[in-house]
Coordinates of C-alpha atoms in Angstrom, one line a residue:
X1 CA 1.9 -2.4 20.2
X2 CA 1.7 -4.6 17.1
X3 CA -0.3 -3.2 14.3
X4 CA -1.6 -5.8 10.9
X5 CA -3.0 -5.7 7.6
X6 CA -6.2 -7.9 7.2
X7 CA -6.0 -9.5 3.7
X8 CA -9.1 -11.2 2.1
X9 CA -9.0 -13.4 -0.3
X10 CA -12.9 -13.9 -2.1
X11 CA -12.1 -16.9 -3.9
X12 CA -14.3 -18.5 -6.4
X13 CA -15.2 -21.3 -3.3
X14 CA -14.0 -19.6 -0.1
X15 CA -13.3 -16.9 1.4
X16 CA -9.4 -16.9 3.5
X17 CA -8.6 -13.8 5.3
X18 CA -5.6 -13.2 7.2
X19 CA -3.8 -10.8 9.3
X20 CA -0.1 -10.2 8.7
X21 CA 2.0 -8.4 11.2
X22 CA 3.7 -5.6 10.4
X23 CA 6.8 -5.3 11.5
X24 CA 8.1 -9.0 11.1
X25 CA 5.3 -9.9 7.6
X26 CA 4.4 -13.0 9.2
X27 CA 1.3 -14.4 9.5
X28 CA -0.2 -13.7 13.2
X29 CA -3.6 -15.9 12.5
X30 CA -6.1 -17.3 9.4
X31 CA -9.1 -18.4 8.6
X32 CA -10.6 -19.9 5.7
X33 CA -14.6 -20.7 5.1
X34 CA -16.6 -22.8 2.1
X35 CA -19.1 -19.8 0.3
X36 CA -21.7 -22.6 -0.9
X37 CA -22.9 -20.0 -3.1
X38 CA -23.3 -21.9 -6.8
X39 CA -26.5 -21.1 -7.9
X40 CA -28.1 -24.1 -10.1
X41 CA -28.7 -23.4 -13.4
X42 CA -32.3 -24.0 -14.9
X43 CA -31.5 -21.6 -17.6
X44 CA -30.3 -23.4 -20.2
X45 CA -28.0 -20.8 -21.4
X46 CA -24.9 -22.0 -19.4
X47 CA -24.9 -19.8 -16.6
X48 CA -22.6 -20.0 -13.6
X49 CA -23.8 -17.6 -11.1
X50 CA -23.4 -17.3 -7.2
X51 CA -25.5 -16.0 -4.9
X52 CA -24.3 -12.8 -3.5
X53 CA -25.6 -12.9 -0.2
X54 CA -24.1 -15.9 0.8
X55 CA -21.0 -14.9 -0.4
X56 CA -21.2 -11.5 2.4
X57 CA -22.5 -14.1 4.9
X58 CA -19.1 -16.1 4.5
X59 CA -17.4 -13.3 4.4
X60 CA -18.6 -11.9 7.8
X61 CA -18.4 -15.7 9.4
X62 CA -14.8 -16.1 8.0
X63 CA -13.4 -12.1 9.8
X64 CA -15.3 -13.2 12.6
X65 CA -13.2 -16.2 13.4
X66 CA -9.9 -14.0 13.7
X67 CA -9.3 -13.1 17.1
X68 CA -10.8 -9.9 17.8
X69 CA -8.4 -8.2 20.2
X70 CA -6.1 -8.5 16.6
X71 CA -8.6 -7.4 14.9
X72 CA -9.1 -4.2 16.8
X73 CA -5.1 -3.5 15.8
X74 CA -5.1 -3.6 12.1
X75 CA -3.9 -1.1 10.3
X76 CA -5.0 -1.4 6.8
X77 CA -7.4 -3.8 4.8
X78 CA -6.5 -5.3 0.9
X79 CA -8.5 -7.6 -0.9
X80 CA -8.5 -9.8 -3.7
X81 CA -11.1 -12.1 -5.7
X82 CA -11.9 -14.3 -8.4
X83 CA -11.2 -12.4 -11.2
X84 CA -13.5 -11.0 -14.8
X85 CA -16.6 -12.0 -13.3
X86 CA -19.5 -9.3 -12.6
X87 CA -22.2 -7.9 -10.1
X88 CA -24.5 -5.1 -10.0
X89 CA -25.7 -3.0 -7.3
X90 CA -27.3 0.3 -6.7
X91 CA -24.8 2.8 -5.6
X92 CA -26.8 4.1 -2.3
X93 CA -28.3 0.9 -1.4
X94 CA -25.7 -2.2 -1.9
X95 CA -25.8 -2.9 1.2
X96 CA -27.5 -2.7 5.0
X97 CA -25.0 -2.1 8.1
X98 CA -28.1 -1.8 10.6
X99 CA -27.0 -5.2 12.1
X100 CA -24.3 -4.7 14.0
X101 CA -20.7 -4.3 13.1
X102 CA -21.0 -6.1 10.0
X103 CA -22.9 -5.4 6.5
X104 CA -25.3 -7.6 4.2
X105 CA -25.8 -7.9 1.0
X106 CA -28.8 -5.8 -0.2
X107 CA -30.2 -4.0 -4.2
X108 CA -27.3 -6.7 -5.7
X109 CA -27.4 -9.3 -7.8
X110 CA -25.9 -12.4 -8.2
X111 CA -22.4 -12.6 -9.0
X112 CA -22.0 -14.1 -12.9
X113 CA -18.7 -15.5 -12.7
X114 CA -15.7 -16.2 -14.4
X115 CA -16.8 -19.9 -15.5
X116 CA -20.0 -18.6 -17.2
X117 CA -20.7 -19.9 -20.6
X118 CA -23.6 -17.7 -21.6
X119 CA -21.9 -15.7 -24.2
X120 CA -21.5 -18.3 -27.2
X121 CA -19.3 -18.5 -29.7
X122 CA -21.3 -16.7 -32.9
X123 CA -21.9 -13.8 -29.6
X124 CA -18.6 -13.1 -29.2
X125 CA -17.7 -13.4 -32.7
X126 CA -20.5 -10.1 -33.1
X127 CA -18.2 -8.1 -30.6
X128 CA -16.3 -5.1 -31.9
X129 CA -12.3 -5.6 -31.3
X130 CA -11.0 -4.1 -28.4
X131 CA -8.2 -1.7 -28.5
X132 CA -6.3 -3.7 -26.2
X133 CA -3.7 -7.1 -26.4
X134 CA -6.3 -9.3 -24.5
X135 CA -9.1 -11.3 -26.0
X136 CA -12.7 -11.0 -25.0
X137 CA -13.8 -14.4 -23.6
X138 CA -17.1 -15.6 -21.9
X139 CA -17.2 -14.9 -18.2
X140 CA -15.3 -11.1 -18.5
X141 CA -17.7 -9.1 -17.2
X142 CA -17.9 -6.3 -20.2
X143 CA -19.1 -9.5 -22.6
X144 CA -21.5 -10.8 -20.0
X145 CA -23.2 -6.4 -19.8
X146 CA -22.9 -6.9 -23.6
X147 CA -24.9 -10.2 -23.6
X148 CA -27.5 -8.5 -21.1
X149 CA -28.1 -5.9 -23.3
X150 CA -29.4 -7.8 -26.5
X151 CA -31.0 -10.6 -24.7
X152 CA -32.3 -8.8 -21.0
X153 CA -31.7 -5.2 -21.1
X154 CA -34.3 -4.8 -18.3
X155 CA -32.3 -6.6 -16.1
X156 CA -29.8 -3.7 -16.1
X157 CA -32.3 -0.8 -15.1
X158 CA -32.3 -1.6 -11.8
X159 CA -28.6 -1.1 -11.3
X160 CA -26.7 2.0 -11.1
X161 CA -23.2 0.3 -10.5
X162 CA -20.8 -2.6 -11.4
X163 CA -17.8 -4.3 -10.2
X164 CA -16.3 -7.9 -9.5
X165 CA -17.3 -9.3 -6.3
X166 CA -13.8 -8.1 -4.3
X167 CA -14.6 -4.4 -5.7
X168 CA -17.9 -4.7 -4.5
X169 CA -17.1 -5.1 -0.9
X170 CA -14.6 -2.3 -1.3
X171 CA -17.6 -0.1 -1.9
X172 CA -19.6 -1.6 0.8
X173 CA -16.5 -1.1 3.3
X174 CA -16.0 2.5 2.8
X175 CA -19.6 3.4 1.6
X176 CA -18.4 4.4 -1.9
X177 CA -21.3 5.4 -4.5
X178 CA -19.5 4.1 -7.5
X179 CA -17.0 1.6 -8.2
X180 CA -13.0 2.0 -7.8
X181 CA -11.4 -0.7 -9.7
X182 CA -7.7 -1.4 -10.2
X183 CA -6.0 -2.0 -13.8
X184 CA -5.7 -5.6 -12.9
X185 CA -9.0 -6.6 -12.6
X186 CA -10.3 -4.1 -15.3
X187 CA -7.9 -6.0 -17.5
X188 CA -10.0 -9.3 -16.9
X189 CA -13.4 -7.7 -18.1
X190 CA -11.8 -6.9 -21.6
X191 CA -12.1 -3.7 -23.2
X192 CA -9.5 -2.2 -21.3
X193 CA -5.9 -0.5 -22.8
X194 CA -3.3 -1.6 -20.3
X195 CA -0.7 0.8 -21.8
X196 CA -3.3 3.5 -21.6
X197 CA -4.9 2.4 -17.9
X198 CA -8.2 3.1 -19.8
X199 CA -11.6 2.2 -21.1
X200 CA -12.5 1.6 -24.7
X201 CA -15.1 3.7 -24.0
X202 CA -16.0 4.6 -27.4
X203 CA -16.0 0.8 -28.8
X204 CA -18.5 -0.1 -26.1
X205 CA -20.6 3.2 -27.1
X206 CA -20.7 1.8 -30.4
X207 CA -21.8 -1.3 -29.6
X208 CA -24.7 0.0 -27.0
X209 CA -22.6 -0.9 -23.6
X210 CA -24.1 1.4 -21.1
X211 CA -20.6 3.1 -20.0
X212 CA -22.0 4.5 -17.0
X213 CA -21.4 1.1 -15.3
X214 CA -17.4 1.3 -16.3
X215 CA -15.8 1.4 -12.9
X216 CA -13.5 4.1 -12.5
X217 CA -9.7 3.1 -12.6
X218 CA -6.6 3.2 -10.4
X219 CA -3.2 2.0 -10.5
X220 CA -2.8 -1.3 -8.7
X221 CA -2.3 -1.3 -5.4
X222 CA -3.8 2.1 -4.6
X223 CA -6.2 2.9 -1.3
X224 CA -9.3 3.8 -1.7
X225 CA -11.1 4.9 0.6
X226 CA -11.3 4.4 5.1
X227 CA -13.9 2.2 6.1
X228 CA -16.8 3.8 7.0
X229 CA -17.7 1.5 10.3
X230 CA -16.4 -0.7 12.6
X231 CA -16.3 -4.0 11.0
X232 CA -16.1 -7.2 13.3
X233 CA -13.7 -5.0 15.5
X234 CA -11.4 -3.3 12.8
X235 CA -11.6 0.2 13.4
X236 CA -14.0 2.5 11.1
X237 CA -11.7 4.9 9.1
X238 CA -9.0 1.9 8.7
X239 CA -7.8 2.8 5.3
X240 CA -8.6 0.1 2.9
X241 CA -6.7 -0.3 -0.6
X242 CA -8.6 -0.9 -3.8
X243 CA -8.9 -4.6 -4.7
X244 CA -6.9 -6.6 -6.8
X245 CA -7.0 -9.8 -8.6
X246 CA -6.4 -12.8 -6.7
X247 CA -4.2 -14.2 -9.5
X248 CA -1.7 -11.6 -8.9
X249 CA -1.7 -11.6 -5.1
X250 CA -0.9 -15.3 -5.3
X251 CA 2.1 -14.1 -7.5
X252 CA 3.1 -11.8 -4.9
X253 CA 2.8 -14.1 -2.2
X254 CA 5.3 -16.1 -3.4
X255 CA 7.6 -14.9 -6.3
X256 CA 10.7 -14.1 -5.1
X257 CA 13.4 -13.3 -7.5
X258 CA 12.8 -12.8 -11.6
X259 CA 14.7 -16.6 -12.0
X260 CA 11.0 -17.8 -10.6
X261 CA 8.3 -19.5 -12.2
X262 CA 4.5 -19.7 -10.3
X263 CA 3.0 -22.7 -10.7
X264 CA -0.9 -21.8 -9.0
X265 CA -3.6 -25.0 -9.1
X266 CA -6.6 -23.8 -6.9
X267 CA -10.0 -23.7 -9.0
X268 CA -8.2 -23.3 -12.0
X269 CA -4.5 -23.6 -12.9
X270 CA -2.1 -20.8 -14.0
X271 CA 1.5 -21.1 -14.7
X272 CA 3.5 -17.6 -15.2
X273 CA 6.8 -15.7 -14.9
X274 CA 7.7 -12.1 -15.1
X275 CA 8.5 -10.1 -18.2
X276 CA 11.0 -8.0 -18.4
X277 CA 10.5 -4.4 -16.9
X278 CA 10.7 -2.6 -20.4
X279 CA 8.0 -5.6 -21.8
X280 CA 5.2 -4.3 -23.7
X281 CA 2.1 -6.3 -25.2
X282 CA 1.1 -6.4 -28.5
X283 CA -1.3 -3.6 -29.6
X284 CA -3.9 -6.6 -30.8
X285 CA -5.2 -9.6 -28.9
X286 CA -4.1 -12.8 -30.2
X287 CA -7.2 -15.3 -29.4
X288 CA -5.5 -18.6 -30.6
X289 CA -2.3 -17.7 -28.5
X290 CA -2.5 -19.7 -24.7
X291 CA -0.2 -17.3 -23.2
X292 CA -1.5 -14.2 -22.2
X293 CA 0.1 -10.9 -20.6
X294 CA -1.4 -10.1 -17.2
X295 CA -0.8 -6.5 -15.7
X296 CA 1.3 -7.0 -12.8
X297 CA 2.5 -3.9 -10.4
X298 CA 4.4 -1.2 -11.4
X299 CA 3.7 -1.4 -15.1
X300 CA 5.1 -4.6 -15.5
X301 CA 3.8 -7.4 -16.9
X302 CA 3.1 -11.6 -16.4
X303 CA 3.5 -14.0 -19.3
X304 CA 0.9 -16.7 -18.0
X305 CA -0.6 -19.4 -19.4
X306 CA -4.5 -19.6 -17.4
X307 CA -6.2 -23.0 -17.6
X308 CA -9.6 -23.1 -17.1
X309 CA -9.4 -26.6 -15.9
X310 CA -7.6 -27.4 -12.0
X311 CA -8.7 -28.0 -8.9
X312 CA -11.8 -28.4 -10.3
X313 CA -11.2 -31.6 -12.8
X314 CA -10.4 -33.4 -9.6
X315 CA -14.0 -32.0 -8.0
X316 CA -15.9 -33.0 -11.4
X317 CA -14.3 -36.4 -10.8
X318 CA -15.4 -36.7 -7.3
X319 CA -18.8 -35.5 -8.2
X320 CA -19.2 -38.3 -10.6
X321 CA -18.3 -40.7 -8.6
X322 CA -20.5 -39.6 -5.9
X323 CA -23.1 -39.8 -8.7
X324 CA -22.7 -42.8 -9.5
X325 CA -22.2 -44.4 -5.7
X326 CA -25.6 -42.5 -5.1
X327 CA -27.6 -44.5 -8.2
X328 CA -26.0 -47.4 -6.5
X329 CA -27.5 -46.8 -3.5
X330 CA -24.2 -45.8 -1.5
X331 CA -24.0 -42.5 0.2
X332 CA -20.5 -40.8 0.7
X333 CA -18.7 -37.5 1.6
X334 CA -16.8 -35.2 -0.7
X335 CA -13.9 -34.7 1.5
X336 CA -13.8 -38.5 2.3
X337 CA -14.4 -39.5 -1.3
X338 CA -11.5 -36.7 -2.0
X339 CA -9.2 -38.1 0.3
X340 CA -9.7 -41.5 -0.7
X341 CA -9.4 -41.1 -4.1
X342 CA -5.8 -39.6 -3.3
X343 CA -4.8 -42.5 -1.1
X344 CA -5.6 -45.0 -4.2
X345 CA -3.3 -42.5 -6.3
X346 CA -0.2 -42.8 -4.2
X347 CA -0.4 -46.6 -5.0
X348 CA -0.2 -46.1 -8.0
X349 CA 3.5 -44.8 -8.7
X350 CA 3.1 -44.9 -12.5
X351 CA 0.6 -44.7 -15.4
X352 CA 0.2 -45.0 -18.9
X353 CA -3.1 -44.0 -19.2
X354 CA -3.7 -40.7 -21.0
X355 CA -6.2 -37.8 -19.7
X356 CA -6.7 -35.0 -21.5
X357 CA -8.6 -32.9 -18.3
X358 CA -10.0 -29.7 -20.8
X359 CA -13.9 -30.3 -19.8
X360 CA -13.9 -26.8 -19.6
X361 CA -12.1 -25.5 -22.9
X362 CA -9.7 -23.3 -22.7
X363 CA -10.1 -19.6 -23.5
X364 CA -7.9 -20.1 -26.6
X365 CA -9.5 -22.9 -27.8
X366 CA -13.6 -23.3 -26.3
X367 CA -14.3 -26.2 -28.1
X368 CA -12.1 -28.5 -27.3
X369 CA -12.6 -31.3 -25.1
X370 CA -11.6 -33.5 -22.7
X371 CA -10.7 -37.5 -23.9
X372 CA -9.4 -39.9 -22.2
X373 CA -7.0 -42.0 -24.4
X374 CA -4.3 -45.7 -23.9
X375 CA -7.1 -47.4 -22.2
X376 CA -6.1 -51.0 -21.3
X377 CA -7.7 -53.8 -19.0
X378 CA -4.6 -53.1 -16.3
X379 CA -4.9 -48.9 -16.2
X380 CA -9.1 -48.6 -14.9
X381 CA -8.3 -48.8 -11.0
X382 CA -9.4 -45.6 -8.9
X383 CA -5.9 -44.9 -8.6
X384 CA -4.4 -45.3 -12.2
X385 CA -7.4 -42.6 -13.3
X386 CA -6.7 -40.5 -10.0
X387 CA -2.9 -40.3 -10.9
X388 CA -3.6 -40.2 -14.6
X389 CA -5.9 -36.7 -14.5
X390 CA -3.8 -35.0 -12.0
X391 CA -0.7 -35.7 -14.8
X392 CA -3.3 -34.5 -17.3
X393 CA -3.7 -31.4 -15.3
X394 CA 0.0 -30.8 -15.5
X395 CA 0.6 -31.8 -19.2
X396 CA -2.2 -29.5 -19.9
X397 CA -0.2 -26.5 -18.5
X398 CA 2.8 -27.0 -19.7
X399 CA 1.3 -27.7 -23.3
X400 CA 0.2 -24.2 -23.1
X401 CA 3.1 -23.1 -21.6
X402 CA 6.3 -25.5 -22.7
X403 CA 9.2 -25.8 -20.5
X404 CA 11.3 -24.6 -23.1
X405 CA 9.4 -21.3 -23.1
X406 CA 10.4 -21.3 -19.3
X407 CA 14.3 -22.2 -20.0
X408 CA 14.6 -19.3 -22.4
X409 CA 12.7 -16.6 -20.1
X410 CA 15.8 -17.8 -17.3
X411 CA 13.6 -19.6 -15.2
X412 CA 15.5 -21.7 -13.1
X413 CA 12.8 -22.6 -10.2
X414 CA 9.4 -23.6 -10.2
X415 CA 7.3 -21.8 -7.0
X416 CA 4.2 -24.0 -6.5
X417 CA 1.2 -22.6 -4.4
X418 CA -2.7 -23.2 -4.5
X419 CA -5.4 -24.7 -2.6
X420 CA -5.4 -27.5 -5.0
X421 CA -1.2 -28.4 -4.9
X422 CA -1.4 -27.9 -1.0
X423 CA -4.2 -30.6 -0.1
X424 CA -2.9 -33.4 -2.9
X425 CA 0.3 -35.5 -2.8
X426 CA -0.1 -36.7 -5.9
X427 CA -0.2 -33.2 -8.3
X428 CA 2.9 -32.2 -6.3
X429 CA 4.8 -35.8 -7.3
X430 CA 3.5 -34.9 -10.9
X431 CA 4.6 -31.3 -11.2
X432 CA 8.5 -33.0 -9.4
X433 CA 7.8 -35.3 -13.2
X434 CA 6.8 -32.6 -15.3
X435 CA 9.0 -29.5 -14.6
X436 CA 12.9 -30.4 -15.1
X437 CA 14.0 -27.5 -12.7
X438 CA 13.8 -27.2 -8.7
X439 CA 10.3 -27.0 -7.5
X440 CA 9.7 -25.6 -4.1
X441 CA 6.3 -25.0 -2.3
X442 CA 5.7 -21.7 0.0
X443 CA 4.6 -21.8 3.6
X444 CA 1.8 -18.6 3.7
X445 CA 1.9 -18.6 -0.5
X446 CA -1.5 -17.0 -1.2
X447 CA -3.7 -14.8 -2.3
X448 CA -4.7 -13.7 1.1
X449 CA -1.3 -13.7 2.0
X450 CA -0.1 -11.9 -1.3
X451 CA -3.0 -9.0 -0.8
X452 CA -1.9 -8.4 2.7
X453 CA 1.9 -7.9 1.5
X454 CA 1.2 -5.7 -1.2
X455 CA -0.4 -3.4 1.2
X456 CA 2.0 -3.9 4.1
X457 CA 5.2 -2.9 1.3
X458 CA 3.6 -0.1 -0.4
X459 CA 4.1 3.4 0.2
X460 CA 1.1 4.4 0.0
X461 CA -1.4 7.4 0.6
X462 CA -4.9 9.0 1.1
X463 CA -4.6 12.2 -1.4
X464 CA -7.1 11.3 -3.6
X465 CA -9.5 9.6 -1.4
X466 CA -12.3 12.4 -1.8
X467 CA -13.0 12.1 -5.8
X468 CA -14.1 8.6 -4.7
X469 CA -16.3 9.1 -1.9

């Protein structure tokens, strides 16, 4: 009888899961559901917060979908997630099971996420440095506890635990107490020593970080914990592996030898390549630098270059123009309006009109923004600004990243994967422009699909399980 791993991707606007056989690593079914779960922002302060109840509700609709004789096979269960953002729970109470083979949310809060702007500029500037080679940035969850504790330090008494959004449903899974977090996504809260796999405990004592909500960590790609009920047919005491970050199980799903390059547009956009095995950071972040070094597996390491600004540029557009057909008095879809957009882009073969797509910043540089620039009476069609932004997109990467910086690290083929690169023609035409070496795309290139191989190649065990429990 076949066995599978179910691998869950909680993505910052869906939630994919699928199950992966085996013996053969191919995928035996998927699913893929819209969370809906922004929460508007009335604050003023920049927040970008989703509701975590409606993420769990997604969650359960999207495993329901498999087919549930499958289901009742699998064998083990990895997840992934947006990565550095941040939710709070209490450790006996996160969550209710008393529904049926499924849990809800419950004594959580929202999820602040990685696109939150709350911690400003000056704030971050009044952090201590981390002992570590990666820079603090707004949206990584130990700024955003820092930020609640000189501006709401109430909010924080009613929690007992804290994790990203993946780690939470770890806990919720195998009815942990605490939080068991892996290097990877400790390493996109800040404050965390890569070389060292640990907390900079003391800096955050110093600057009144309440250390009892540090996670505790494990090396990537370690199980956790069994699952502590049945959950939409998967066995209870399935083992399940602590969650990773979705960046790097989209790396997996799809990096094949060391001569590849991953270019990843979903949300946001991130092009990377592998270090060399004996590659070691620098001992001091380097904020103005657009290249950063991700842990990987293995103690090994990513060069990546993470744009803030992807998949959703393109969304912002069609938001805009959904605006503006609304004050006109015309109503239309997203996905039409998305769709159409594209067809008017594929018109257009060429452009020389210039978009600079950074809305958002970048991490390396916040404040600067977006422009549009070679405007002329023959470039304002829907599909010259279409193609133009989706080149932006592009250019934007590879300014952070240059081709030559891809040449000298051997690169000699560009693997492109994404949410974002799979549904639009015209980014993949403009990556073919951008990138002088092969590209090639990946059937089953994702995070879901990465997570699920990760724990179907592992050797892997239970020893530890009980210090977590």
């Amino acid at each position: 009888m076949s066995s599978f791993i179910l691998g869950v991707d909680v993505g910052t606007t869906s939630v994919k899961a699928v199950l992966l056989e085996t013996e053969s690593k191919t995928v035996a079914a998927s699913q893929s559901v819209p969370t809906n779960s922004e929460i508007a922002d009335s604050s003023g302060i920049h927040a970008k917060e989703q509701d975590t109840g409606q993420i769990i509700d997604s969650l359960n609709t999207c495993i329901s979908k498999l087919p549930r004789e499958l289901l009742q096979q699998v064998c083990r269960i990895g997840l992934c997630g947006q990565m550095h953002g941040i939710l709070f729970w209490k450790g006996k109470s996160g969550c209710d099971w008393s529904n049926g083979d499924f849990f809800t949310a419950q004594d959580s809060s929202q999820l602040i996420t990685w696109q939150d702007g709350r911690c400003s500029k000056d704030f971050l500037s009044s952090l201590p440095q981390p002992d570590s080679h990666l820079s603090v940035a707004t949206g990584f969850g130990c700024a955003t506890v820092l930020w609640y504790m000189k501006h709401r330090p109430e909010f924080l008494m009613d929690f007992t635990v804290a994790g990203t959004i993946h780690d939470y449903i770890v806990s919720m899974l195998c009815s942990l107490n605490g939080c068991v977090m892996t290097n990877q996504n400790a390493a996109s809260w800040g404050f965390f020593n890569t070389l060292t796999n640990e907390w900079n405990t003391d800096i955050l004592k110093g600057a009144g970080f309440p250390v009892q909500l540090l996670p505790q960590c494990v090396p990537s790609g370690s199980l956790v914990g069994r699952s502590s009920s049945v959950w939409h047919g998967v066995p209870a005491g399935t083992p399940v592996g602590a969650a990773l970050g979705d960046f790097q199980c989209s790396v997996y799903s799809c990096m094949r030898t060391r001569t590849d390059a991953v270019l990843n547009i979903s949300t946001s956009a991130q092009l990377t390549f592998a270090m060399p095995v004996d590659f070691r950071p620098p001992d001091s972040p380097q904020p103005s630098s657009s290249i950063s070094y991700f842990p990987y597996f293995d103690s090994t390491y990513l060069a990546v270059a993470a744009s803030l600004n992807g998949g959703n540029v393109l969304a912002t557009l069609v938001q805009m123009l959904i605006g503006w057909m609304r004050d006109l008095g015309v109503e239309q879809s997203d996905d039409c309006l998305y769709e159409k957009i594209i067809e008017c882009a594929l018109k257009q073969e060429t452009c020389d009109l210039k978009v600079c797509p950074t809305i958002l910043g970048e991490r390396n540089s916040p404040l600067s923004l977006g422009h549009v620039t070679n405007i002329s009476t023959s470039n304002l069609s829907l599909g010259h600004v279409t193609r133009a932004l989706c080149h932006g997109i592009l250019s934007n990467l590879t300014t952070m990243m240059p081709t030559e910086c891809l040449q000298q690290a051997g690169v000699r083929r560009i693997v492109g994967s994404g949410s974002a690169l799979a549904r639009n023609e015209v980014l993949r035409q403009e990556v073919g422009k951008v990138f002088p070496m092969q590209v090639v795309y990946r059937q089953d290139a994702d995070s879901a699909v990465g997570v699920a191989r990760v724990f179907c190649d592992s050797p892997l065990s239970l020893n530890n399980i009980s210090s977590f429990q």
